[in-house]
CSV table of C-alpha atoms and ligand atoms in Angstrom, one decimal:
chain,number,residue,atom,x,y,z
E,224,MET,CA,120.4,110.5,124.8
E,225,SER,CA,120.3,111.4,128.4
E,226,GLU,CA,117.1,109.7,129.0
E,227,ILE,CA,117.1,106.5,131.2
E,228,GLU,CA,117.0,103.5,129.0
E,229,TYR,CA,113.5,102.3,128.2
E,230,PHE,CA,112.4,98.7,128.8
E,231,PRO,CA,108.8,97.9,127.9
E,232,LYS,CA,107.0,95.3,130.0
E,233,ARG,CA,105.3,93.9,126.9
E,234,ALA,CA,106.3,94.4,123.3
E,235,MET,CA,105.4,93.2,119.8
E,236,SER,CA,107.7,92.9,116.8
E,237,ILE,CA,106.0,92.9,113.4
E,238,HIS,CA,107.8,91.9,110.3
E,239,ALA,CA,107.1,90.6,106.8
E,240,HIS,CA,109.4,87.6,106.6
E,241,PRO,CA,111.1,85.1,108.7
E,242,ASP,CA,114.7,86.5,109.2
E,243,ASP,CA,113.7,90.3,108.9
E,244,GLN,CA,113.6,90.6,112.7
E,245,GLU,CA,117.0,88.9,113.1
E,246,PHE,CA,118.8,91.1,110.5
E,247,THR,CA,117.5,94.3,112.1
E,248,VAL,CA,116.3,94.4,115.7
E,249,ALA,CA,117.1,91.1,117.4
E,250,GLY,CA,119.8,92.7,119.6
E,251,THR,CA,117.3,95.2,121.1
E,252,LEU,CA,114.6,92.5,121.5
E,253,ALA,CA,117.1,90.3,123.3
E,254,ARG,CA,117.9,93.2,125.7
E,255,TRP,CA,114.3,93.8,126.4
E,256,VAL,CA,113.7,90.1,127.1
E,257,GLN,CA,116.6,90.0,129.5
E,258,ALA,CA,115.0,92.9,131.3
E,259,GLY,CA,111.8,90.8,131.7
E,260,CYS,CA,109.8,92.0,128.7
E,261,GLU,CA,107.2,89.6,127.4
E,262,LEU,CA,107.6,89.7,123.6
E,263,VAL,CA,105.3,88.5,120.8
E,264,SER,CA,106.9,88.1,117.4
E,265,VAL,CA,104.5,88.5,114.5
E,266,ILE,CA,105.6,87.3,111.0
E,267,VAL,CA,103.2,88.3,108.3
E,268,THR,CA,104.2,85.9,105.5
E,269,SER,CA,106.0,82.6,106.0
E,270,GLY,CA,108.7,83.4,103.4
E,271,GLU,CA,107.7,80.7,101.0
E,272,ALA,CA,109.0,82.6,98.0
E,273,GLY,CA,112.6,82.6,99.4
E,274,SER,CA,114.2,80.2,97.0
E,275,ASN,CA,115.8,80.6,93.6
E,276,GLU,CA,116.7,76.9,93.4
E,277,PRO,CA,116.0,75.9,89.7
E,278,SER,CA,114.7,72.5,90.6
E,279,LYS,CA,111.9,74.0,92.8
E,280,ASP,CA,108.5,75.1,91.6
E,281,ALA,CA,105.2,76.2,93.2
E,282,GLY,CA,104.7,72.8,94.8
E,283,TYR,CA,107.7,73.5,97.1
E,284,LYS,CA,106.2,76.6,98.7
E,285,PRO,CA,104.2,74.9,101.4
E,286,ASP,CA,107.3,72.9,102.4
E,287,LEU,CA,109.5,76.0,102.4
E,288,ALA,CA,106.9,77.9,104.5
E,289,ARG,CA,107.0,75.1,107.1
E,290,LEU,CA,110.8,75.1,107.1
E,291,ARG,CA,111.0,78.9,107.5
E,292,GLU,CA,108.4,78.9,110.3
E,293,ALA,CA,110.5,76.4,112.1
E,294,GLU,CA,113.7,78.5,111.5
E,295,GLN,CA,111.9,81.6,112.9
E,296,SER,CA,110.6,79.7,116.0
E,297,SER,CA,114.1,78.5,116.6
E,298,ALA,CA,115.5,82.1,116.2
E,299,ASN,CA,112.9,83.4,118.6
E,300,ALA,CA,113.8,80.8,121.1
E,301,THR,CA,117.4,81.8,120.9
E,302,ILE,CA,116.5,85.4,121.8
E,303,GLY,CA,114.1,84.2,124.5
E,304,ILE,CA,110.9,85.3,122.7
E,305,GLN,CA,108.0,83.3,124.2
E,306,GLU,CA,105.3,83.7,121.5
E,307,THR,CA,105.4,83.6,117.7
E,308,VAL,CA,102.4,84.4,115.5
E,309,PHE,CA,102.4,83.6,111.7
E,310,LEU,CA,99.7,85.3,109.7
E,311,HIS,CA,100.3,83.3,106.4
E,312,TYR,CA,99.9,86.2,104.0
E,313,PRO,CA,101.5,85.5,100.6
E,314,ASP,CA,105.3,86.1,100.4
E,315,GLY,CA,106.3,88.5,97.6
E,316,GLU,CA,102.8,89.7,97.1
E,317,LEU,CA,102.1,91.6,100.3
E,318,GLU,CA,100.0,94.7,100.2
E,319,PRO,CA,99.1,97.1,103.1
E,320,THR,CA,95.5,96.2,103.0
E,321,LEU,CA,92.7,96.9,105.5
E,322,GLU,CA,92.5,93.2,106.1
E,323,LEU,CA,96.1,93.1,107.2
E,324,ARG,CA,95.7,96.2,109.3
E,325,ARG,CA,92.7,94.6,111.0
E,326,ASP,CA,94.6,91.4,111.7
E,327,LEU,CA,97.4,93.4,113.3
E,328,THR,CA,95.0,95.5,115.2
E,329,ARG,CA,93.4,92.4,116.6
E,330,LEU,CA,96.8,91.1,117.7
E,331,ILE,CA,97.7,94.4,119.4
E,332,ARG,CA,94.3,94.5,121.2
E,333,ARG,CA,94.8,90.8,122.3
E,334,TYR,CA,98.4,91.0,123.5
E,335,LYS,CA,98.3,94.7,124.7
E,336,PRO,CA,102.0,95.5,124.0
E,337,GLU,CA,103.4,98.7,125.5
E,338,ALA,CA,105.8,99.1,122.5
E,339,VAL,CA,105.7,97.9,118.9
E,340,VAL,CA,108.8,97.4,116.8
E,341,THR,CA,108.6,97.5,113.0
E,342,GLY,CA,110.3,98.8,109.8
E,343,ASP,CA,110.0,102.1,108.1
E,344,PRO,CA,107.2,102.1,105.4
E,345,GLN,CA,109.0,105.1,103.7
E,346,GLY,CA,112.3,103.2,103.2
E,347,VAL,CA,112.7,102.6,99.5
E,348,PHE,CA,116.4,102.9,98.7
E,349,TYR,CA,119.2,101.9,101.1
E,350,GLY,CA,122.6,103.0,99.9
E,351,ASN,CA,123.2,102.3,96.2
E,352,GLY,CA,122.8,98.5,96.3
E,353,TYR,CA,119.5,97.6,98.0
E,354,ILE,CA,115.9,98.4,97.0
E,355,ASN,CA,113.8,97.7,100.0
E,356,HIS,CA,111.5,94.7,99.5
E,357,PRO,CA,107.9,95.9,99.0
E,358,ASP,CA,106.7,93.3,101.5
E,359,HIS,CA,108.8,95.1,104.2
E,360,ARG,CA,107.1,98.4,103.4
E,361,ALA,CA,103.7,96.8,103.2
E,362,ALA,CA,104.0,95.1,106.6
E,363,ALA,CA,105.5,98.3,108.2
E,364,GLN,CA,102.7,100.5,106.8
E,365,ALA,CA,100.0,98.1,108.1
E,366,ALA,CA,101.7,97.9,111.4
E,367,LEU,CA,102.1,101.7,111.7
E,368,TYR,CA,98.4,102.4,111.1
E,369,ALA,CA,97.3,99.4,113.3
E,370,VAL,CA,99.3,101.1,116.1
E,371,PHE,CA,97.6,104.4,115.3
E,372,PRO,CA,94.8,105.0,114.9
E,373,SER,CA,93.2,101.5,114.7
E,374,SER,CA,94.2,99.9,117.9
E,375,GLU,CA,93.2,102.8,120.2
E,376,THR,CA,90.1,103.9,118.4
E,377,ARG,CA,87.0,102.1,119.5
E,378,LEU,CA,84.8,102.6,116.4
E,379,ILE,CA,87.4,101.5,113.9
E,380,PHE,CA,87.0,97.8,113.0
E,381,THR,CA,83.9,97.5,115.2
E,382,GLY,CA,83.9,93.7,114.4
E,383,LEU,CA,86.8,93.4,116.8
E,384,LEU,CA,84.6,94.8,119.6
E,385,THR,CA,82.1,92.0,118.8
E,386,GLU,CA,85.0,89.5,119.0
E,387,GLY,CA,85.7,91.0,122.5
E,388,PHE,CA,88.8,93.1,121.7
E,389,GLU,CA,88.6,96.5,123.4
E,390,PRO,CA,90.8,99.4,122.3
E,391,HIS,CA,94.4,99.5,123.4
E,392,LYS,CA,96.9,102.4,123.3
E,393,ILE,CA,100.5,101.8,122.4
E,394,LYS,CA,103.0,103.9,124.3
E,395,ARG,CA,106.0,103.7,122.0
E,396,LEU,CA,106.6,102.8,118.3
E,397,TYR,CA,110.2,101.7,117.5
E,398,VAL,CA,110.9,102.1,113.7
E,399,HIS,CA,114.1,100.7,112.3
E,400,GLY,CA,115.6,101.5,108.9
E,401,SER,CA,114.6,105.1,109.2
E,402,GLU,CA,116.7,107.9,107.7
E,403,LYS,CA,115.7,110.0,110.8
E,404,SER,CA,116.9,107.7,113.6
E,405,ASP,CA,117.0,109.4,117.0
E,406,THR,CA,117.6,106.5,119.4
E,407,TRP,CA,120.5,104.1,119.5
E,408,VAL,CA,120.1,100.9,121.6
E,409,ASP,CA,123.3,99.4,123.0
E,410,ILE,CA,123.4,95.8,121.8
E,411,SER,CA,127.0,95.1,122.9
E,412,THR,CA,125.9,92.4,125.3
E,413,THR,CA,123.3,90.8,123.0
E,414,ILE,CA,125.0,90.9,119.6
E,415,GLU,CA,126.1,87.3,120.0
E,416,MET,CA,122.5,86.3,120.5
E,417,LYS,CA,121.5,88.3,117.5
E,418,ILE,CA,124.0,86.5,115.3
E,419,SER,CA,123.1,83.1,116.7
E,420,ALA,CA,119.4,83.8,116.1
E,421,LEU,CA,120.1,85.0,112.5
E,422,LYS,CA,122.1,81.8,111.8
E,423,LYS,CA,118.9,79.7,112.5
E,424,HIS,CA,117.7,80.9,109.1
E,425,VAL,CA,119.8,78.2,107.3
E,426,SER,CA,117.5,78.0,104.3
E,427,GLN,CA,118.3,81.7,103.5
E,428,LEU,CA,122.0,81.9,104.5
E,429,GLY,CA,123.3,78.7,102.8
E,430,ASP,CA,127.1,78.6,103.5
E,431,TRP,CA,127.3,82.4,104.1
E,432,ASP,CA,128.3,83.5,107.6
E,433,PRO,CA,126.6,86.8,108.4
E,434,GLU,CA,128.6,87.6,111.5
E,435,LYS,CA,131.1,90.0,109.9
E,436,MET,CA,128.4,92.0,108.2
E,437,ILE,CA,126.2,92.2,111.3
E,438,ARG,CA,129.1,93.3,113.5
E,439,GLU,CA,130.1,96.0,110.9
E,440,TRP,CA,126.5,97.3,110.7
E,441,ALA,CA,126.2,97.5,114.5
E,442,ALA,CA,129.6,99.1,114.9
E,443,GLU,CA,128.7,101.7,112.3
E,444,GLU,CA,125.5,102.5,114.1
E,445,GLY,CA,127.2,102.8,117.5
E,446,LYS,CA,130.4,104.6,116.7
E,447,GLU,CA,129.1,108.2,116.9
E,448,HIS,CA,127.1,107.4,120.1
E,449,GLY,CA,129.9,105.9,122.2
E,450,LEU,CA,128.6,102.3,121.7
E,451,GLU,CA,130.6,99.4,120.5
E,452,TYR,CA,127.5,97.9,118.9
E,453,ALA,CA,124.1,99.5,118.4
E,454,GLU,CA,120.7,99.3,116.6
E,455,ALA,CA,119.2,102.6,115.5
E,456,PHE,CA,115.5,103.6,115.7
E,457,LYS,CA,113.2,106.5,115.2
E,458,VAL,CA,111.0,106.3,118.3
E,459,MET,CA,107.5,107.7,118.4
E,460,LYS,CA,106.2,108.4,121.9
E,461,LEU,CA,102.5,108.2,121.7
E,462,SER,CA,101.4,108.3,125.3
E,463,GLU,CA,100.4,111.3,127.4
E,464,GLU,CA,102.8,110.3,130.2
E,465,GLU,CA,105.8,110.2,127.8
E,466,ASP,CA,108.0,113.2,127.3
E,467,ARG,CA,107.3,114.7,123.9
E,468,GLY,CA,110.6,115.7,122.5
T,34,ZN,ZN1,112.5,90.3,104.3
């Protein structure tokens, strides 16, 4: 906790659905952007299964995908994220395949982020009321193993070498939703942006205002760490020049 706050120069956020990033880590990403970080937001599916409207059937999915991509782009603009990549994997049916790991490895080698932010592939039960969506775990697992070993190991996915993508080593992996959080990022100055960004996901929120819940979550994370509002992470320090603690 005594360490000087870390701000990467480049970072990549990897999540399964439009809105995952806003519910979880948008306060931290906004802080990093304000400090000059170039951020790439990677959304693995376009959230086209995100409707229980009885009048809608499969034919609605392409429309909902476009709508949710627009909502995500708008949320990212609110935070100040310059670049959004949609991978168009199927929502609700995501698996941590080698194909997905290769696609994420390609993006990491292309954009060369210093830090990657994603969920915890081990998170299954949260409290007594929420079973983690399997897409979240699948995206997080593929992201984890794209960070290590695939991105930095030359002879994994050699087709990427042929495409011109050389190995790249990530310095830090920020994992949210971990039971073993060890780092609390102060989001007191960016929680308003987080809430504004989340509210761009109108198709998912309907009439519900998420502000109270987001403030309660962030206050709970911060209270034992002297912070009004915080987001919690387990941070893996993967580079030789980083302290290993
Ligand atoms: Zn989700």
